[in-house]
Structures are given as structure tokens and as C-alpha cells.
CSV table of C-alpha atoms in Angstrom, one decimal:
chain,number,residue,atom,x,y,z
A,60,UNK,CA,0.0,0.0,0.0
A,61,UNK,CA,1.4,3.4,-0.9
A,62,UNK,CA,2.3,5.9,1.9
A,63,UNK,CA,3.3,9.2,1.6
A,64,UNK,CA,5.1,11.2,4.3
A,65,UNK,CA,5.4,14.8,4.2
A,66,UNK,CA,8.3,17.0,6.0
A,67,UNK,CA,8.5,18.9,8.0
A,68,UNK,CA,5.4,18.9,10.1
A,69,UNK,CA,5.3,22.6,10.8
A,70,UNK,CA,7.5,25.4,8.8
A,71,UNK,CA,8.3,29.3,9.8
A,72,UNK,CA,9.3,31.3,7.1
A,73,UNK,CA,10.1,34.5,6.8
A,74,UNK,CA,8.6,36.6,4.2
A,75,UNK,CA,10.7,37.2,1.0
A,76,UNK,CA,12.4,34.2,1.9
A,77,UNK,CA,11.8,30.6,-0.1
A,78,UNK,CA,10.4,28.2,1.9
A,79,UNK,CA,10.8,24.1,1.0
A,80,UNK,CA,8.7,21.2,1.4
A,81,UNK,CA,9.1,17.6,1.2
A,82,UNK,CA,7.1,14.5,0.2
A,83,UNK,CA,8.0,10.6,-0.3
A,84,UNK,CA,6.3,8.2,-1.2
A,85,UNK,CA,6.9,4.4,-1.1
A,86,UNK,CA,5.4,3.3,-4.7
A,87,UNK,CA,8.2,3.9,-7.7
A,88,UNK,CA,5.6,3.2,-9.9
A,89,UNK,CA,3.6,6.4,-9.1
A,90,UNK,CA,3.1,8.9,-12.5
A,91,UNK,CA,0.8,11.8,-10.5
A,92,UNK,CA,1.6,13.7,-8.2
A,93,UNK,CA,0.3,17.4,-7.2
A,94,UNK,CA,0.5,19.9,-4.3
A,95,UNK,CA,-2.9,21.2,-2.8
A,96,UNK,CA,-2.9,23.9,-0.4
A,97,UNK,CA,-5.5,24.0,2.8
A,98,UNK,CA,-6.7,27.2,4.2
A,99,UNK,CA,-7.9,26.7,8.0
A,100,UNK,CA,-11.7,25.4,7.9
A,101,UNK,CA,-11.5,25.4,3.9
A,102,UNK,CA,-11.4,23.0,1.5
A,103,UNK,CA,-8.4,22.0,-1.1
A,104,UNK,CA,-6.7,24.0,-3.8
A,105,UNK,CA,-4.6,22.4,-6.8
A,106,UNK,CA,-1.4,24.5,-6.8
A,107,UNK,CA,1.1,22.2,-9.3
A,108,UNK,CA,0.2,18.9,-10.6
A,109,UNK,CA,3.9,17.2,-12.0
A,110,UNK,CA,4.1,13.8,-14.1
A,111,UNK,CA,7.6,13.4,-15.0
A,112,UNK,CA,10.9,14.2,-13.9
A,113,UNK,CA,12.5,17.6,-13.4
A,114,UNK,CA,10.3,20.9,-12.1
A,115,UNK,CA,7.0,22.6,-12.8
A,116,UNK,CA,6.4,25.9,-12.0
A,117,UNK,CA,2.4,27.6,-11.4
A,118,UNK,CA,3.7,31.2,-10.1
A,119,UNK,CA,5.5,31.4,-7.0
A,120,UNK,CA,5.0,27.3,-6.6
A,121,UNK,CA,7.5,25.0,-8.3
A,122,UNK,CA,7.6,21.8,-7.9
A,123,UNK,CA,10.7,19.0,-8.0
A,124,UNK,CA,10.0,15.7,-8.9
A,125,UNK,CA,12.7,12.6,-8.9
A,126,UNK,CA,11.1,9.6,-9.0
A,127,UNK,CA,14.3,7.4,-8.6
A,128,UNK,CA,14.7,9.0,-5.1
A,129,UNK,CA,10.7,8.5,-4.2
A,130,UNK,CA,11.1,12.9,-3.9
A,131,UNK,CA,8.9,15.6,-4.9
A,132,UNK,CA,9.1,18.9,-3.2
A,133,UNK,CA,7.2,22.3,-3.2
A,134,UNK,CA,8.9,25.4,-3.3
A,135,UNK,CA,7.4,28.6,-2.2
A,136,UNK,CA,8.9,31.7,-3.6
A,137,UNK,CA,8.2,34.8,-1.5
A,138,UNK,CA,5.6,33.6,0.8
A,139,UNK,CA,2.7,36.1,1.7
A,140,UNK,CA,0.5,36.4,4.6
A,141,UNK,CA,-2.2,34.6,2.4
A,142,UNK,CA,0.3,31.3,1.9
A,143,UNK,CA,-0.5,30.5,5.7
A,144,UNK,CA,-2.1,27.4,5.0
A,145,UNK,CA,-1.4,23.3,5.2
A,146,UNK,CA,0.3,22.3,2.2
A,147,UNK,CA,-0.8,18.5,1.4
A,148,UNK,CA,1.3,16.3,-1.0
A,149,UNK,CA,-1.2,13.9,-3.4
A,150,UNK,CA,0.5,10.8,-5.1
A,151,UNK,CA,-1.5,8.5,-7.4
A,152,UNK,CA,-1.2,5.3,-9.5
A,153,UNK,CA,-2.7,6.9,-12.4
A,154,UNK,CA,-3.0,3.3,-14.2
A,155,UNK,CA,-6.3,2.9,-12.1
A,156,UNK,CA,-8.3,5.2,-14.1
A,157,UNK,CA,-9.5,6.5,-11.0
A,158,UNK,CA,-8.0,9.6,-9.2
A,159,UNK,CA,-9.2,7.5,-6.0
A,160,UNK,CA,-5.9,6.0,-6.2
A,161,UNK,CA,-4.4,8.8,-4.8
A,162,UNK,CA,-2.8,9.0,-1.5
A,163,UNK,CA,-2.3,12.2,0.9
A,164,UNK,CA,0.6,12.9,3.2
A,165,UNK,CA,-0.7,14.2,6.6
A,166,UNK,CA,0.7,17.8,5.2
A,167,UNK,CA,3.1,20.6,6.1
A,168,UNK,CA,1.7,23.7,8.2
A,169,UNK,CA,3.3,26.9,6.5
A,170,UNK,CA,3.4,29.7,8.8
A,171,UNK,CA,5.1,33.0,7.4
A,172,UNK,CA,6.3,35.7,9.6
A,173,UNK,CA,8.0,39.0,9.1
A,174,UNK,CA,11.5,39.3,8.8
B,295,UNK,CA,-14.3,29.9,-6.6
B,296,UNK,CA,-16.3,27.6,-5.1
B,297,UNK,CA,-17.7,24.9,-7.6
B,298,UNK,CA,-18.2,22.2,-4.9
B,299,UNK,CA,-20.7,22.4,-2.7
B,300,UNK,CA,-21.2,21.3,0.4
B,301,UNK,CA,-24.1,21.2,2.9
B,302,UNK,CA,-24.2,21.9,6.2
B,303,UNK,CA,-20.7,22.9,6.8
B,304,UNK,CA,-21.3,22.1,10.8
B,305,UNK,CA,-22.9,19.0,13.0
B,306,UNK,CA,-23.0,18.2,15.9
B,307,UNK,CA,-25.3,15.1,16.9
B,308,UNK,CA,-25.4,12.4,19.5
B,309,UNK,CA,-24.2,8.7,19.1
B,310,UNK,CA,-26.6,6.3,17.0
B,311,UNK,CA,-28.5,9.3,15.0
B,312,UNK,CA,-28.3,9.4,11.8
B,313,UNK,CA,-26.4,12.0,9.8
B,314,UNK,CA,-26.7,12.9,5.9
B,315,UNK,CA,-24.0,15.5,4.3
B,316,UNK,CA,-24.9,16.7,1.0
B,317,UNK,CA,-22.2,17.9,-2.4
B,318,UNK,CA,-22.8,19.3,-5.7
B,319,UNK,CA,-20.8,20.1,-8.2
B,320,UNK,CA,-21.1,22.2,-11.3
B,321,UNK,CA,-18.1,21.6,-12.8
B,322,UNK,CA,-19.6,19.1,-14.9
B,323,UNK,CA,-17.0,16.1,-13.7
B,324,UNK,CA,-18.1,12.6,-14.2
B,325,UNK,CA,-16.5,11.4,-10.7
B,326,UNK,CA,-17.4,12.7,-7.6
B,327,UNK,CA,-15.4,11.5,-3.8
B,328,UNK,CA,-16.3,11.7,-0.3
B,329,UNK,CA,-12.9,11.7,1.6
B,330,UNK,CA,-12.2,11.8,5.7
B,331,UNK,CA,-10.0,13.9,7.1
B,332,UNK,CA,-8.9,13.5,10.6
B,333,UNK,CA,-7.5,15.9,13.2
B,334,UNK,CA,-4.2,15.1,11.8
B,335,UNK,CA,-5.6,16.2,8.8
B,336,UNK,CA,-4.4,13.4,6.8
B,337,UNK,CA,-7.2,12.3,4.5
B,338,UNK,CA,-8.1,9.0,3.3
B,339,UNK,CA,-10.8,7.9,0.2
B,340,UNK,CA,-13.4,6.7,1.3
B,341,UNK,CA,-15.7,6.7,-1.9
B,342,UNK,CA,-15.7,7.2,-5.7
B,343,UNK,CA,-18.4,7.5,-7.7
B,344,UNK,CA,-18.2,7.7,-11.8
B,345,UNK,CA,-20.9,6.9,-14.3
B,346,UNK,CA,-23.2,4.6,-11.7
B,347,UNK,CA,-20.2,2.8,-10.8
B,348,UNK,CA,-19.2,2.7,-7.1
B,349,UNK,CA,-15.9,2.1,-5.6
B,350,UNK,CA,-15.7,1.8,-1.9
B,351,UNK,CA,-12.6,1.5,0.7
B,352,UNK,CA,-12.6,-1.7,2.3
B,353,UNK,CA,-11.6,-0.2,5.1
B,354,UNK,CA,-14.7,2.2,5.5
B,355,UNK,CA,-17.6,1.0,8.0
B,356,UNK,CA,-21.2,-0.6,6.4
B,357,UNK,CA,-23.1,2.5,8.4
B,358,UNK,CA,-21.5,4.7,5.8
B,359,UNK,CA,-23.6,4.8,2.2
B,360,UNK,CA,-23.3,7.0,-0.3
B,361,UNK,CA,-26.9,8.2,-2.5
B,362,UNK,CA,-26.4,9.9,-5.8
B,363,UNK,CA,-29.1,11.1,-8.0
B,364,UNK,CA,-27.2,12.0,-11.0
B,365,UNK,CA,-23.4,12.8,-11.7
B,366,UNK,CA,-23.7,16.2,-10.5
B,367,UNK,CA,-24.4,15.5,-7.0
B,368,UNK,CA,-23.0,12.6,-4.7
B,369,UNK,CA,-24.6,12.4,-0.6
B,370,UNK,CA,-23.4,10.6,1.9
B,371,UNK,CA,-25.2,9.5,5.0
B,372,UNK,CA,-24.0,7.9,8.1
B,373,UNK,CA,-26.9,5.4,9.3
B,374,UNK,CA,-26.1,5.5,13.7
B,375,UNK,CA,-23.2,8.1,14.2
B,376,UNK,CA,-20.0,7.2,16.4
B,377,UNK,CA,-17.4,9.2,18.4
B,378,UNK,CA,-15.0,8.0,15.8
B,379,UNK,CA,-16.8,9.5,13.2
B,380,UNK,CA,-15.6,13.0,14.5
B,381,UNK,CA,-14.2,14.6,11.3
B,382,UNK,CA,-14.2,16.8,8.4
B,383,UNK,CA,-16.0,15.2,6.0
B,384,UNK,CA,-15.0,16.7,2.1
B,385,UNK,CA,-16.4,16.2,-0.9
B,386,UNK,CA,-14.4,16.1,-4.5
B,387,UNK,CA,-15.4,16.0,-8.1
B,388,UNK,CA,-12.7,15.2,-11.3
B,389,UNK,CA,-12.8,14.7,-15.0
B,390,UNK,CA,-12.0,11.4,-15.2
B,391,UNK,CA,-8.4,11.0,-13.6
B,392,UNK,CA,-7.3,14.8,-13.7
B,393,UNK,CA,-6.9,17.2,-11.3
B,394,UNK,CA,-9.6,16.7,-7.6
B,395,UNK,CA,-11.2,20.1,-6.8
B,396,UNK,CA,-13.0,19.8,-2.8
B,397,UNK,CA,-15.6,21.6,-1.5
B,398,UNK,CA,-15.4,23.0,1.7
B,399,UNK,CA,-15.8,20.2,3.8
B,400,UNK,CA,-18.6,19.3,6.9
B,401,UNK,CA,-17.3,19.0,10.0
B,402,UNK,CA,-19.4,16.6,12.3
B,403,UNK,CA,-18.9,16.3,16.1
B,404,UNK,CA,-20.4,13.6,17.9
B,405,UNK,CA,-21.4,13.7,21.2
């Protein structure tokens, strides 16, 4: 069964500053993977969806994927008041044909401050 | 913007009622999802539901059912509520394997 761990649990960050987030996952055979962000008492917003190797930027969110190393990371360029949100990792086997394949990490709390 | 819609966003109810949360989406998506997120907020599938055809996690208890009247909308209804079923219950519609978008979630407390 896949399982996806995100790191760290909780992240300061000052603003103007880049902050980075981590996610593994356990199946190599994964081909979907994308970044949602969670406002408190909201629900979930797509910010990068990545399908092959390398990076994929969506404005200030780019994100890193390596495959071979069971990575993919979120970069935040810049972060705003408005970024203060939980940042949950999604990882699928696509070969389903059902998005229900996909797996969450337990997220990343993104807390900017000023410098 | 909102394009999932869920109803009520709040419950609070006593063990053994019965609750019902209701999603619509007008995205026009042919799958719709009811997932579970916990305090940890880590979330876990708990239904899929694409062209009549329903997929349920094994792991997801027989007093949970979901009711859908046509693609747009997907309901789910918990027959006798327990303390475990605490949680933010969200909703989620896709276009075939692309991209989930979630509603706001309903959070039920039970008491």
C-alpha cells in the first residue's frame, strides 16, 4: 500500500524568503503527483500537478519531482500572509483510471512571519 | 471559486443518529469522492463514484452509504453516528483522472 510522508510537520518562514517542502512516497511506480494547499476550515486547492521528472512551476510554486529517489518537493517563492495554509502532498497510480488512487501525506503547516 | 458544494458545513449530533451530508458540483466532472480527514488532517478515500459505478474503501464501515441522484451531485449518509466519526467530512469531483477540486468540507462532532 502506498504511503506518503510529508516533512517537516510545521515550517516558519520569513517573508521574501523561499520556503521548501518535502514529500516521499513508497510506490516507484507512481506517475501523479500534485500539491494542494489548505486554508484553515476550507477545503483544497490544486497549486502544481507534475508527471515526469524535473520541475514545474504555477507562479510562486514550483515543484521538484525525482522519481528514482521517491522525492517531490514544493517550493514557495516569496511567501505572503495569504500562503499561511497546510500544504498537502497527493500521489496516485494513475494506471487505475481512477483519481481515487491517490494518496495524501498528513501535510506541512506553512506559517510565514515577518523578517 | 467555489464549484463544490457542500451542505451543512457544521454537525454536531449524538451517538446512533443518523447524519446525511450533502455535495454538488457544477463543474460538470463525471467522478465525484467523499474523503475523511482526521484531526491530523491526513485524508483517506473513502468513496468514488463515476458513471453509476461505485468504488468503496474496504476499510470504510457498512453504516456509511453513499446516494447519488445523477453525476452532478453525490450524498453521503451515516446510518447511527459514532465518536469516531468526528471529522471533516470533504467532498471532491474530477474529470476522469485529472486534477480533484473539494468543496469546503462538513465537520461533524459527535457527542
Amino acid at each position: 500500500q502506498q504511503k506518503v510522508q510529508q516533512s517537516p510537520e510545521s515550517l516558519t518562514v520569513s517573508e521574501g524568503a523561499m520556503a521548501s517542502l518535502n514529500c516521499t512516497f513508497s510506490d516507484g511506480t507512481s506517475n501523479n503527483f500534485r500539491w494542494y494547499r489548505q486554508h484553515s476550515a476550507k477545503g483544497l486547492e490544486v497549486l502544481v500537478s507534475i508527471f515526469s521528472d524535473g520541475e514545474k512551476e504555477e507562479g510562486r510554486f514550483t515543484a521538484h519531482l525525482n522519481r528514482a529517489n521517491l522525492h517531490v518537493s514544493l517550493h514557495i517563492r516569496e511567501p505572503q500572509p495569504s500562503d499561511s495554509a497546510v500544504y498537502l502532498c497527493a500521489v496516485s497510480l494513475a494506471q487505475t483510471g481512477f483519481a481515487s488512487a491517490l494518496t495524501f501525506g498528513s501535510g506541512t503547516k506553512v506559517i510565514p512571519c515577518l523578517p | 471559486e467555489t464549484a463544490v458544494f457542500q451542505t451543512p458545513n457544521y454537525h454536531v449530533t449524538q451517538v446512533g443518529n443518523e447524519v446525511s451530508f450533502n455535495c454538488k458540483q457544477t463543474l460538470g466532472h463525471d467522478t465525484m469522492y467523499w474523503y475523511k480527514q482526521d484531526s491530523k488532517k491526513l485524508l483517506k478515500i473513502m468513496f468514488s463514484y463515476n458513471n453509476k459505478q461505485l468504488i468503496v474503501n474496504e476499510t470504510v464501515p457498512r453504516r456509511f452509504s453513499p446516494q447519488s441522484s445523477d453525476k452532478a451531485h453525490l450524498n453521503l449518509r451515516i446510518k447511527s453516528v459514532e465518536p469516531e466519526d468526528s471529522a471533516v467530512y470533504l467532498c471532491a469531483s474530477s474529470q476522469a483522472e485529472n486534477t480533484l477540486y473539494f468543496g469546503e468540507g462538513s465537520r461533524l462532532i459527535v457527542v
